[in-house]
mmCIF file of C-alpha atoms in Angstrom:
data_model
loop_
_atom_site.group_PDB
_atom_site.id
_atom_site.type_symbol
_atom_site.label_atom_id
_atom_site.label_comp_id
_atom_site.label_asym_id
_atom_site.label_seq_id
_atom_site.Cartn_x
_atom_site.Cartn_y
_atom_site.Cartn_z
ATOM 1 C CA MET A 1 -22.593 -92.928 22.838
ATOM 2 C CA PRO A 2 -21.996 -89.525 23.584
ATOM 3 C CA ALA A 3 -23.777 -85.777 22.943
ATOM 4 C CA PRO A 4 -23.089 -84.503 19.918
ATOM 5 C CA ILE A 5 -21.644 -80.914 20.000
ATOM 6 C CA ASP A 6 -23.969 -78.581 18.808
ATOM 7 C CA PHE A 7 -21.689 -75.942 16.022
ATOM 8 C CA TYR A 8 -24.147 -72.767 14.983
ATOM 9 C CA PHE A 9 -22.577 -70.847 12.051
ATOM 10 C CA ASP A 10 -23.610 -67.585 9.958
ATOM 11 C CA PHE A 11 -22.381 -68.172 6.532
ATOM 12 C CA SER A 12 -21.357 -64.334 6.020
ATOM 13 C CA SER A 13 -18.948 -65.543 9.116
ATOM 14 C CA PRO A 14 -15.055 -65.570 8.849
ATOM 15 C CA TYR A 15 -14.430 -67.168 11.962
ATOM 16 C CA GLY A 16 -17.340 -69.133 11.257
ATOM 17 C CA TYR A 17 -15.811 -70.649 8.162
ATOM 18 C CA PHE A 18 -12.235 -70.687 10.267
ATOM 19 C CA ALA A 19 -14.321 -73.343 12.469
ATOM 20 C CA ALA A 20 -15.545 -75.560 9.615
ATOM 21 C CA THR A 21 -12.671 -76.169 8.434
ATOM 22 C CA ARG A 22 -11.424 -77.846 12.116
ATOM 23 C CA VAL A 23 -14.656 -78.703 14.083
ATOM 24 C CA GLU A 24 -14.853 -82.250 12.803
ATOM 25 C CA ALA A 25 -11.339 -83.507 13.599
ATOM 26 C CA VAL A 26 -11.686 -81.802 16.634
ATOM 27 C CA ALA A 27 -14.741 -83.877 17.422
ATOM 28 C CA ALA A 28 -13.168 -87.013 15.795
ATOM 29 C CA LYS A 29 -10.140 -86.961 18.318
ATOM 30 C CA HIS A 30 -12.870 -87.648 20.997
ATOM 31 C CA GLY A 31 -14.997 -89.729 19.088
ATOM 32 C CA ARG A 32 -18.071 -87.208 19.026
ATOM 33 C CA TRP A 33 -20.443 -86.375 16.031
ATOM 34 C CA VAL A 34 -20.927 -82.809 15.331
ATOM 35 C CA ASN A 35 -24.490 -81.193 14.066
ATOM 36 C CA TRP A 36 -23.901 -78.291 12.522
ATOM 37 C CA GLN A 37 -26.812 -75.541 12.357
ATOM 38 C CA PRO A 38 -26.485 -72.524 10.349
ATOM 39 C CA ILE A 39 -28.027 -69.358 11.862
ATOM 40 C CA LEU A 40 -28.806 -66.049 10.519
ATOM 41 C CA LEU A 41 -26.943 -63.164 12.779
ATOM 42 C CA GLY A 42 -29.745 -60.581 11.131
ATOM 43 C CA ALA A 43 -32.077 -62.343 13.377
ATOM 44 C CA VAL A 44 -29.772 -62.601 16.411
ATOM 45 C CA PHE A 45 -29.058 -58.758 16.131
ATOM 46 C CA LYS A 46 -32.427 -57.931 16.364
ATOM 47 C CA VAL A 47 -32.269 -59.015 19.826
ATOM 48 C CA THR A 48 -28.579 -58.359 20.943
ATOM 49 C CA GLY A 49 -28.626 -55.240 19.274
ATOM 50 C CA GLY A 50 -25.185 -56.207 17.577
ATOM 51 C CA GLN A 51 -24.178 -55.056 14.608
ATOM 52 C CA PRO A 52 -21.764 -56.494 11.556
ATOM 53 C CA LEU A 53 -17.908 -56.280 12.061
ATOM 54 C CA PRO A 54 -17.197 -54.295 9.238
ATOM 55 C CA SER A 55 -19.675 -51.537 10.120
ATOM 56 C CA LEU A 56 -18.299 -51.106 13.746
ATOM 57 C CA PRO A 57 -15.985 -48.425 14.202
ATOM 58 C CA LEU A 58 -11.978 -49.309 14.902
ATOM 59 C CA LYS A 59 -12.893 -52.764 15.693
ATOM 60 C CA GLY A 60 -14.317 -53.292 11.732
ATOM 61 C CA ASP A 61 -10.855 -52.338 10.614
ATOM 62 C CA TYR A 62 -9.212 -54.594 13.387
ATOM 63 C CA ALA A 63 -11.352 -57.231 12.637
ATOM 64 C CA LYS A 64 -10.326 -57.372 8.404
ATOM 65 C CA ARG A 65 -6.894 -57.167 9.697
ATOM 66 C CA ASP A 66 -7.237 -60.007 12.327
ATOM 67 C CA MET A 67 -8.987 -62.171 10.118
ATOM 68 C CA ALA A 68 -6.208 -62.711 7.203
ATOM 69 C CA ARG A 69 -3.709 -62.923 9.721
ATOM 70 C CA SER A 70 -5.216 -65.896 11.266
ATOM 71 C CA ALA A 71 -6.232 -67.883 8.024
ATOM 72 C CA ARG A 72 -2.072 -67.455 7.329
ATOM 73 C CA LEU A 73 -1.573 -68.578 10.840
ATOM 74 C CA LEU A 74 -4.223 -71.356 10.314
ATOM 75 C CA GLY A 75 -3.124 -71.965 6.585
ATOM 76 C CA VAL A 76 -6.694 -72.039 5.611
ATOM 77 C CA PRO A 77 -7.294 -69.620 1.997
ATOM 78 C CA PHE A 78 -8.988 -66.767 2.671
ATOM 79 C CA GLU A 79 -10.132 -63.651 0.360
ATOM 80 C CA TYR A 80 -11.868 -60.780 2.258
ATOM 81 C CA PRO A 81 -14.921 -60.739 -0.208
ATOM 82 C CA GLY A 82 -15.760 -58.439 -2.532
ATOM 83 C CA LYS A 83 -19.432 -57.883 -0.730
ATOM 84 C CA PHE A 84 -19.250 -58.451 3.048
ATOM 85 C CA PRO A 85 -21.560 -59.106 5.237
ATOM 86 C CA ILE A 86 -23.631 -60.566 2.564
ATOM 87 C CA SER A 87 -27.215 -62.289 3.876
ATOM 88 C CA GLY A 88 -27.011 -66.120 4.880
ATOM 89 C CA VAL A 89 -30.696 -66.838 3.612
ATOM 90 C CA ALA A 90 -29.925 -68.597 0.320
ATOM 91 C CA PRO A 91 -27.303 -71.085 1.941
ATOM 92 C CA SER A 92 -29.072 -71.576 4.798
ATOM 93 C CA ARG A 93 -31.904 -72.773 3.298
ATOM 94 C CA ALA A 94 -29.773 -74.963 0.876
ATOM 95 C CA MET A 95 -28.115 -76.418 4.062
ATOM 96 C CA THR A 96 -31.253 -77.333 6.019
ATOM 97 C CA TRP A 97 -33.801 -78.709 2.553
ATOM 98 C CA LEU A 98 -30.047 -80.842 2.449
ATOM 99 C CA HIS A 99 -29.796 -81.706 6.360
ATOM 100 C CA GLY A 100 -32.957 -83.031 5.703
ATOM 101 C CA LYS A 101 -31.836 -85.438 3.617
ATOM 102 C CA ASP A 102 -27.942 -86.326 4.039
ATOM 103 C CA GLN A 103 -26.307 -84.884 7.148
ATOM 104 C CA GLN A 104 -22.641 -85.629 5.977
ATOM 105 C CA ARG A 105 -23.336 -84.275 2.468
ATOM 106 C CA ALA A 106 -25.195 -81.135 4.284
ATOM 107 C CA LYS A 107 -21.693 -80.709 5.667
ATOM 108 C CA ASP A 108 -19.848 -80.966 2.633
ATOM 109 C CA LEU A 109 -22.385 -78.824 0.993
ATOM 110 C CA ALA A 110 -21.882 -75.719 4.261
ATOM 111 C CA LEU A 111 -17.722 -76.385 3.476
ATOM 112 C CA ALA A 112 -17.874 -75.386 -0.246
ATOM 113 C CA LEU A 113 -20.609 -72.715 0.317
ATOM 114 C CA TYR A 114 -18.078 -71.480 2.563
ATOM 115 C CA ARG A 115 -15.268 -71.554 0.282
ATOM 116 C CA ALA A 116 -16.822 -70.125 -2.608
ATOM 117 C CA LEU A 117 -17.484 -66.512 -0.704
ATOM 118 C CA PHE A 118 -13.998 -66.602 1.615
ATOM 119 C CA VAL A 119 -12.029 -68.040 -1.046
ATOM 120 C CA HIS A 120 -13.632 -67.630 -4.932
ATOM 121 C CA ASP A 121 -15.434 -64.802 -3.784
ATOM 122 C CA ARG A 122 -19.107 -65.742 -5.351
ATOM 123 C CA ASP A 123 -22.093 -64.074 -3.775
ATOM 124 C CA ILE A 124 -23.929 -67.208 -2.132
ATOM 125 C CA SER A 125 -26.576 -64.814 -1.002
ATOM 126 C CA ASN A 126 -27.634 -65.186 -4.582
ATOM 127 C CA PRO A 127 -29.840 -67.669 -4.640
ATOM 128 C CA ASP A 128 -29.002 -68.684 -8.181
ATOM 129 C CA VAL A 129 -24.932 -68.887 -6.678
ATOM 130 C CA THR A 130 -25.714 -70.639 -3.788
ATOM 131 C CA VAL A 131 -27.017 -73.625 -6.003
ATOM 132 C CA GLU A 132 -24.657 -73.625 -8.665
ATOM 133 C CA VAL A 133 -22.679 -74.342 -6.178
ATOM 134 C CA ALA A 134 -24.351 -77.122 -4.672
ATOM 135 C CA THR A 135 -24.830 -78.539 -8.407
ATOM 136 C CA GLU A 136 -20.425 -78.554 -8.920
ATOM 137 C CA LEU A 137 -21.087 -80.702 -5.544
ATOM 138 C CA GLY A 138 -22.951 -83.395 -7.709
ATOM 139 C CA LEU A 139 -26.731 -82.428 -6.305
ATOM 140 C CA GLU A 140 -29.319 -82.035 -9.208
ATOM 141 C CA ARG A 141 -30.287 -77.623 -10.038
ATOM 142 C CA GLY A 142 -33.804 -78.581 -9.898
ATOM 143 C CA ALA A 143 -34.046 -80.518 -6.286
ATOM 144 C CA VAL A 144 -31.976 -78.108 -4.661
ATOM 145 C CA SER A 145 -33.824 -74.887 -5.965
ATOM 146 C CA VAL A 146 -37.167 -76.458 -5.087
ATOM 147 C CA GLY A 147 -35.542 -77.434 -2.039
ATOM 148 C CA MET A 148 -34.543 -74.046 -0.812
ATOM 149 C CA SER A 149 -37.904 -72.532 -1.467
ATOM 150 C CA ASP A 150 -40.014 -74.947 -0.167
ATOM 151 C CA GLN A 151 -41.898 -73.454 2.569
ATOM 152 C CA ALA A 152 -41.461 -76.421 5.171
ATOM 153 C CA THR A 153 -37.462 -75.441 4.594
ATOM 154 C CA LYS A 154 -38.090 -71.594 5.390
ATOM 155 C CA ASP A 155 -40.501 -72.798 8.632
ATOM 156 C CA THR A 156 -38.013 -75.150 9.801
ATOM 157 C CA LEU A 157 -34.519 -72.841 9.308
ATOM 158 C CA LYS A 158 -36.626 -70.092 10.733
ATOM 159 C CA LYS A 159 -37.997 -73.279 14.032
ATOM 160 C CA GLU A 160 -34.024 -73.424 14.158
ATOM 161 C CA VAL A 161 -32.538 -69.939 14.273
ATOM 162 C CA GLU A 162 -35.317 -68.894 16.621
ATOM 163 C CA ALA A 163 -34.582 -72.289 19.262
ATOM 164 C CA ALA A 164 -30.862 -70.814 18.987
ATOM 165 C CA ILE A 165 -31.626 -67.927 20.213
ATOM 166 C CA SER A 166 -33.612 -69.133 22.877
ATOM 167 C CA LYS A 167 -30.535 -71.311 23.710
ATOM 168 C CA GLY A 168 -28.698 -67.853 24.087
ATOM 169 C CA VAL A 169 -26.486 -68.355 20.692
ATOM 170 C CA PHE A 170 -25.359 -65.143 20.254
ATOM 171 C CA GLY A 171 -22.496 -65.456 17.525
ATOM 172 C CA SER A 172 -20.620 -67.257 15.483
ATOM 173 C CA PRO A 173 -19.014 -69.606 15.169
ATOM 174 C CA TYR A 174 -20.874 -70.572 18.672
ATOM 175 C CA PHE A 175 -20.360 -74.534 20.330
ATOM 176 C CA VAL A 176 -22.275 -76.215 23.054
ATOM 177 C CA ILE A 177 -20.864 -79.456 24.465
ATOM 178 C CA ASP A 178 -23.262 -81.256 26.855
ATOM 179 C CA GLY A 179 -25.005 -78.056 27.580
ATOM 180 C CA GLU A 180 -21.294 -75.798 28.013
ATOM 181 C CA PRO A 181 -21.381 -72.828 25.478
ATOM 182 C CA PHE A 182 -18.297 -71.253 23.729
ATOM 183 C CA TRP A 183 -17.899 -69.008 21.313
ATOM 184 C CA GLY A 184 -15.544 -68.003 18.572
ATOM 185 C CA HIS A 185 -13.243 -69.706 17.009
ATOM 186 C CA ASP A 186 -10.541 -68.617 19.023
ATOM 187 C CA ARG A 187 -11.991 -70.797 21.778
ATOM 188 C CA ILE A 188 -11.864 -74.149 19.973
ATOM 189 C CA ASP A 189 -8.517 -74.912 21.556
ATOM 190 C CA GLN A 190 -11.026 -74.901 24.799
ATOM 191 C CA VAL A 191 -13.360 -76.927 22.895
ATOM 192 C CA ASP A 192 -10.582 -79.420 22.385
ATOM 193 C CA GLN A 193 -10.000 -79.505 26.063
ATOM 194 C CA TRP A 194 -12.467 -79.592 26.944
ATOM 195 C CA LEU A 195 -13.958 -82.151 25.527
ATOM 196 C CA ALA A 196 -10.571 -84.773 26.998
ATOM 197 C CA LYS A 197 -11.201 -83.826 30.398
ATOM 198 C CA GLY A 198 -14.986 -83.140 30.357
ATOM 199 C CA GLY A 199 -14.675 -79.553 31.867
ATOM 200 C CA TRP A 200 -12.193 -78.065 34.441
ATOM 201 C CA MET B 1 16.931 -52.993 21.056
ATOM 202 C CA PRO B 2 13.548 -54.036 20.024
ATOM 203 C CA ALA B 3 11.183 -51.658 20.595
ATOM 204 C CA PRO B 4 8.339 -52.442 23.856
ATOM 205 C CA ILE B 5 5.234 -54.164 23.166
ATOM 206 C CA ASP B 6 2.453 -51.637 24.208
ATOM 207 C CA PHE B 7 0.444 -53.222 26.429
ATOM 208 C CA TYR B 8 -3.189 -51.653 26.904
ATOM 209 C CA PHE B 9 -6.050 -52.355 29.231
ATOM 210 C CA ASP B 10 -8.795 -50.808 31.488
ATOM 211 C CA PHE B 11 -8.986 -51.782 35.139
ATOM 212 C CA SER B 12 -12.520 -52.515 34.982
ATOM 213 C CA SER B 13 -11.841 -55.531 32.108
ATOM 214 C CA PRO B 14 -11.470 -59.004 33.774
ATOM 215 C CA TYR B 15 -9.369 -60.463 30.562
ATOM 216 C CA GLY B 16 -7.227 -57.715 30.785
ATOM 217 C CA TYR B 17 -6.530 -59.082 34.107
ATOM 218 C CA PHE B 18 -5.923 -62.181 32.806
ATOM 219 C CA ALA B 19 -3.581 -60.788 29.856
ATOM 220 C CA ALA B 20 -1.947 -58.497 33.068
ATOM 221 C CA THR B 21 -0.716 -61.914 34.877
ATOM 222 C CA ARG B 22 0.895 -63.279 31.427
ATOM 223 C CA VAL B 23 1.662 -60.345 29.286
ATOM 224 C CA GLU B 24 5.210 -60.162 31.242
ATOM 225 C CA ALA B 25 6.117 -63.485 31.200
ATOM 226 C CA VAL B 26 5.641 -63.447 27.096
ATOM 227 C CA ALA B 27 7.492 -60.689 26.517
ATOM 228 C CA ALA B 28 10.306 -61.790 28.257
ATOM 229 C CA LYS B 29 10.927 -64.693 26.068
ATOM 230 C CA HIS B 30 11.672 -62.389 23.586
ATOM 231 C CA GLY B 31 13.456 -60.027 25.281
ATOM 232 C CA ARG B 32 11.013 -57.496 24.930
ATOM 233 C CA TRP B 33 10.294 -54.341 27.454
ATOM 234 C CA VAL B 34 6.418 -53.999 27.799
ATOM 235 C CA ASN B 35 4.861 -50.089 28.258
ATOM 236 C CA TRP B 36 1.744 -50.659 30.718
ATOM 237 C CA GLN B 37 -0.808 -48.528 29.688
ATOM 238 C CA PRO B 38 -4.598 -47.916 31.207
ATOM 239 C CA ILE B 39 -7.081 -46.830 29.147
ATOM 240 C CA LEU B 40 -10.510 -45.836 29.827
ATOM 241 C CA LEU B 41 -13.195 -47.861 28.101
ATOM 242 C CA GLY B 42 -15.974 -45.728 28.977
ATOM 243 C CA ALA B 43 -13.792 -43.121 26.723
ATOM 244 C CA VAL B 44 -13.634 -45.625 23.990
ATOM 245 C CA PHE B 45 -17.220 -46.396 23.399
ATOM 246 C CA LYS B 46 -17.878 -42.636 22.975
ATOM 247 C CA VAL B 47 -15.941 -43.292 19.779
ATOM 248 C CA THR B 48 -17.161 -47.057 19.152
ATOM 249 C CA GLY B 49 -20.590 -46.810 20.186
ATOM 250 C CA GLY B 50 -19.413 -50.018 22.489
ATOM 251 C CA GLN B 51 -21.193 -51.123 25.844
ATOM 252 C CA PRO B 52 -20.010 -53.329 29.112
ATOM 253 C CA LEU B 53 -19.938 -56.669 28.673
ATOM 254 C CA PRO B 54 -22.454 -56.984 31.194
ATOM 255 C CA SER B 55 -24.956 -54.932 29.765
ATOM 256 C CA LEU B 56 -25.390 -56.946 26.489
ATOM 257 C CA PRO B 57 -27.891 -59.283 26.216
ATOM 258 C CA LEU B 58 -26.788 -62.855 25.724
ATOM 259 C CA LYS B 59 -23.177 -62.082 25.619
ATOM 260 C CA GLY B 60 -23.137 -60.546 29.082
ATOM 261 C CA ASP B 61 -24.231 -63.805 30.270
ATOM 262 C CA TYR B 62 -21.985 -65.628 28.395
ATOM 263 C CA ALA B 63 -19.287 -63.391 29.398
ATOM 264 C CA LYS B 64 -19.544 -63.756 32.813
ATOM 265 C CA ARG B 65 -19.436 -67.687 32.238
ATOM 266 C CA ASP B 66 -16.577 -67.816 30.071
ATOM 267 C CA MET B 67 -14.207 -65.229 32.612
ATOM 268 C CA ALA B 68 -14.691 -67.524 35.537
ATOM 269 C CA ARG B 69 -13.874 -70.948 33.254
ATOM 270 C CA SER B 70 -11.289 -69.095 31.616
ATOM 271 C CA ALA B 71 -9.404 -67.985 34.816
ATOM 272 C CA ARG B 72 -9.845 -71.701 36.042
ATOM 273 C CA LEU B 73 -8.207 -73.339 33.252
ATOM 274 C CA LEU B 74 -5.006 -70.433 33.477
ATOM 275 C CA GLY B 75 -5.112 -71.087 37.240
ATOM 276 C CA VAL B 76 -5.936 -67.377 38.034
ATOM 277 C CA PRO B 77 -7.443 -66.530 40.617
ATOM 278 C CA PHE B 78 -10.915 -64.900 40.005
ATOM 279 C CA GLU B 79 -14.102 -63.658 42.055
ATOM 280 C CA TYR B 80 -16.610 -61.953 39.903
ATOM 281 C CA PRO B 81 -16.720 -58.453 41.644
ATOM 282 C CA GLY B 82 -20.050 -57.546 43.729
ATOM 283 C CA LYS B 83 -19.960 -54.328 41.632
ATOM 284 C CA PHE B 84 -19.398 -54.560 37.972
ATOM 285 C CA PRO B 85 -18.118 -52.765 36.036
ATOM 286 C CA ILE B 86 -16.370 -50.082 37.723
ATOM 287 C CA SER B 87 -14.566 -46.570 36.732
ATOM 288 C CA GLY B 88 -11.090 -47.289 36.252
ATOM 289 C CA VAL B 89 -10.304 -43.332 36.441
ATOM 290 C CA ALA B 90 -8.940 -43.816 40.312
ATOM 291 C CA PRO B 91 -6.537 -46.706 39.635
ATOM 292 C CA SER B 92 -5.512 -45.736 36.192
ATOM 293 C CA ARG B 93 -4.961 -41.792 37.883
ATOM 294 C CA ALA B 94 -3.007 -43.545 40.401
ATOM 295 C CA MET B 95 -0.839 -45.999 38.290
ATOM 296 C CA THR B 96 -0.040 -42.358 35.728
ATOM 297 C CA TRP B 97 1.473 -41.272 38.676
ATOM 298 C CA LEU B 98 3.699 -43.606 39.618
ATOM 299 C CA HIS B 99 4.509 -44.811 35.860
ATOM 300 C CA GLY B 100 6.230 -41.136 35.711
ATOM 301 C CA LYS B 101 8.018 -41.876 38.400
ATOM 302 C CA ASP B 102 9.145 -45.739 38.424
ATOM 303 C CA GLN B 103 7.787 -47.851 35.711
ATOM 304 C CA GLN B 104 8.493 -51.125 37.120
ATOM 305 C CA ARG B 105 6.543 -50.288 40.481
ATOM 306 C CA ALA B 106 3.504 -49.144 38.705
ATOM 307 C CA LYS B 107 3.623 -52.636 36.934
ATOM 308 C CA ASP B 108 3.271 -54.226 40.087
ATOM 309 C CA LEU B 109 0.577 -51.572 41.344
ATOM 310 C CA ALA B 110 -2.000 -52.577 38.731
ATOM 311 C CA LEU B 111 -1.520 -56.151 38.858
ATOM 312 C CA ALA B 112 -1.702 -55.217 42.873
ATOM 313 C CA LEU B 113 -4.852 -53.261 41.932
ATOM 314 C CA TYR B 114 -6.472 -55.886 39.173
ATOM 315 C CA ARG B 115 -6.226 -58.326 42.042
ATOM 316 C CA ALA B 116 -7.741 -56.192 45.019
ATOM 317 C CA LEU B 117 -10.983 -56.138 42.075
ATOM 318 C CA PHE B 118 -10.915 -59.192 41.301
ATOM 319 C CA VAL B 119 -9.766 -61.266 43.999
ATOM 320 C CA HIS B 120 -10.811 -59.230 47.140
ATOM 321 C CA ASP B 121 -14.006 -57.715 45.359
ATOM 322 C CA ARG B 122 -12.538 -54.128 46.515
ATOM 323 C CA ASP B 123 -13.948 -51.359 44.990
ATOM 324 C CA ILE B 124 -10.754 -49.717 43.464
ATOM 325 C CA SER B 125 -13.247 -47.202 41.344
ATOM 326 C CA ASN B 126 -13.051 -45.383 45.053
ATOM 327 C CA PRO B 127 -9.987 -43.402 45.556
ATOM 328 C CA ASP B 128 -9.650 -43.915 49.164
ATOM 329 C CA VAL B 129 -9.122 -47.933 48.136
ATOM 330 C CA THR B 130 -6.773 -47.380 45.540
ATOM 331 C CA VAL B 131 -4.644 -45.192 48.324
ATOM 332 C CA GLU B 132 -5.056 -48.073 50.655
ATOM 333 C CA VAL B 133 -3.948 -51.247 47.407
ATOM 334 C CA ALA B 134 -0.751 -48.928 46.804
ATOM 335 C CA THR B 135 0.037 -47.838 50.800
ATOM 336 C CA GLU B 136 -0.082 -51.892 51.346
ATOM 337 C CA LEU B 137 2.737 -52.574 48.442
ATOM 338 C CA GLY B 138 4.689 -49.529 50.452
ATOM 339 C CA LEU B 139 4.039 -46.517 49.128
ATOM 340 C CA GLU B 140 3.394 -43.526 51.111
ATOM 341 C CA ARG B 141 -0.386 -42.528 51.486
ATOM 342 C CA GLY B 142 0.058 -38.714 50.927
ATOM 343 C CA ALA B 143 1.641 -38.921 48.049
ATOM 344 C CA VAL B 144 -0.325 -41.479 46.646
ATOM 345 C CA SER B 145 -3.089 -39.156 47.639
ATOM 346 C CA VAL B 146 -1.331 -35.935 46.422
ATOM 347 C CA GLY B 147 -0.375 -37.329 42.926
ATOM 348 C CA MET B 148 -3.417 -39.194 41.262
ATOM 349 C CA SER B 149 -5.612 -35.639 42.467
ATOM 350 C CA ASP B 150 -2.706 -33.710 40.298
ATOM 351 C CA GLN B 151 -3.740 -32.153 37.649
ATOM 352 C CA ALA B 152 -0.742 -32.723 35.734
ATOM 353 C CA THR B 153 -0.967 -37.136 36.158
ATOM 354 C CA LYS B 154 -5.294 -36.385 34.896
ATOM 355 C CA ASP B 155 -4.341 -34.361 31.847
ATOM 356 C CA THR B 156 -1.014 -37.181 31.310
ATOM 357 C CA LEU B 157 -3.982 -39.787 31.453
ATOM 358 C CA LYS B 158 -6.543 -38.150 29.673
ATOM 359 C CA LYS B 159 -3.671 -37.460 26.835
ATOM 360 C CA GLU B 160 -2.614 -41.147 26.890
ATOM 361 C CA VAL B 161 -6.235 -42.132 26.251
ATOM 362 C CA GLU B 162 -6.755 -39.655 23.587
ATOM 363 C CA ALA B 163 -3.486 -40.722 21.883
ATOM 364 C CA ALA B 164 -4.377 -44.778 22.352
ATOM 365 C CA ILE B 165 -8.130 -44.086 20.308
ATOM 366 C CA SER B 166 -6.435 -42.390 17.589
ATOM 367 C CA LYS B 167 -4.616 -45.359 17.190
ATOM 368 C CA GLY B 168 -7.083 -47.395 16.896
ATOM 369 C CA VAL B 169 -6.970 -49.097 20.650
ATOM 370 C CA PHE B 170 -11.016 -50.036 21.241
ATOM 371 C CA GLY B 171 -10.811 -53.091 23.860
ATOM 372 C CA SER B 172 -8.775 -54.394 26.649
ATOM 373 C CA PRO B 173 -6.355 -55.829 26.642
ATOM 374 C CA TYR B 174 -4.692 -54.760 23.385
ATOM 375 C CA PHE B 175 -1.003 -54.938 22.313
ATOM 376 C CA VAL B 176 0.852 -53.633 19.975
ATOM 377 C CA ILE B 177 4.010 -54.990 18.518
ATOM 378 C CA ASP B 178 6.389 -53.472 15.881
ATOM 379 C CA GLY B 179 3.305 -52.143 14.628
ATOM 380 C CA GLU B 180 0.704 -54.939 14.806
ATOM 381 C CA PRO B 181 -2.019 -54.682 16.517
ATOM 382 C CA PHE B 182 -3.848 -57.876 18.655
ATOM 383 C CA TRP B 183 -6.865 -57.783 20.877
ATOM 384 C CA GLY B 184 -8.146 -60.257 23.413
ATOM 385 C CA HIS B 185 -6.751 -62.392 26.322
ATOM 386 C CA ASP B 186 -7.361 -64.822 23.441
ATOM 387 C CA ARG B 187 -4.865 -63.783 20.988
ATOM 388 C CA ILE B 188 -2.514 -63.847 23.594
ATOM 389 C CA ASP B 189 -0.767 -66.953 21.932
ATOM 390 C CA GLN B 190 -1.079 -65.332 18.339
ATOM 391 C CA VAL B 191 1.091 -62.317 20.079
ATOM 392 C CA ASP B 192 3.953 -65.121 21.587
ATOM 393 C CA GLN B 193 4.443 -66.360 18.064
ATOM 394 C CA TRP B 194 4.688 -62.744 16.434
ATOM 395 C CA LEU B 195 7.328 -62.295 18.729
ATOM 396 C CA ALA B 196 8.865 -65.356 17.853
ATOM 397 C CA LYS B 197 8.659 -65.302 14.080
ATOM 398 C CA GLY B 198 8.911 -61.705 13.172
ATOM 399 C CA GLY B 199 5.056 -61.656 11.317
ATOM 400 C CA TRP B 200 3.684 -64.490 9.491
#
């Protein structure tokens, strides 16, 4: 069986959200499983010196326009959130906890959290909002709440983010296919071709 | 007649080079003229706080790999230069001088300078090398040399770079179509679609 595709994303990344809506279809075409791994760009930027897009002169304004335009082209619903960027810690912990129990449901949760932020302008950096989104998927409120704040969950996420950085992951979305890295939603067509051809 | 596409590029930008090999074909498909405008990312970075790709932790290494991989996929000859990044001042001045006389030849010169750097590893930041490349295109050595160092050429380039920054140009390549900005070689398919649909 071929190795899974590693898909790294930050919950505050619009391009990560766009990729999240497409990566499974691309992988399925080529018989691949996708391993969804939330990362925290705040931790990444400590290593790279990077900054959130909205804070960058000129590039920030452009990015805002590009996000909306790319979403329209893709046919993906998107509204620029009232509060942005946000911390991805709460949703990442929720996903990490659920990932340990049910990988498919963890993906569904990730998509629901992305939609909550980027379609319905809900502030998922607030743990109560993240829990609310999880309950709307049928998860049990108390279990999510306890699972997110469990020290083991926090430690697992921390370790996974550190592991991602040590592998060179510096942005969102970021894909690794059989050791080959691809950064950015705008590389998803290359991801598709790489899977089809086995490289070039 | 529809307005020309503005195409901004830095001579030290591999992605600018890739775009330079493709932009005319895309524009011609839609009956558009392309206005080639060299910019100097050094001047841009003073405003944006940006830095050359190779100096960025993690992202620099990735970019080196991505450039070579993208070139292979496009079928564009590319070798990572021995000295990189370089200053684009000399080639930009040569192009600015020639642009005032013959826009088509100025485009040919830009492509020849890009190939000199990114295919043949010639250091076009050295004015003598830039002049040499120009003479290989049939331009007269003395005229190029004098034209490049003419104060009027220097002033024109400076003004054009400042004008670009004031319009929000922050990277290379950067396209503007009827007021709509697109940044990056990986937006050239969107440029194509924008021209076809007149927006979306």
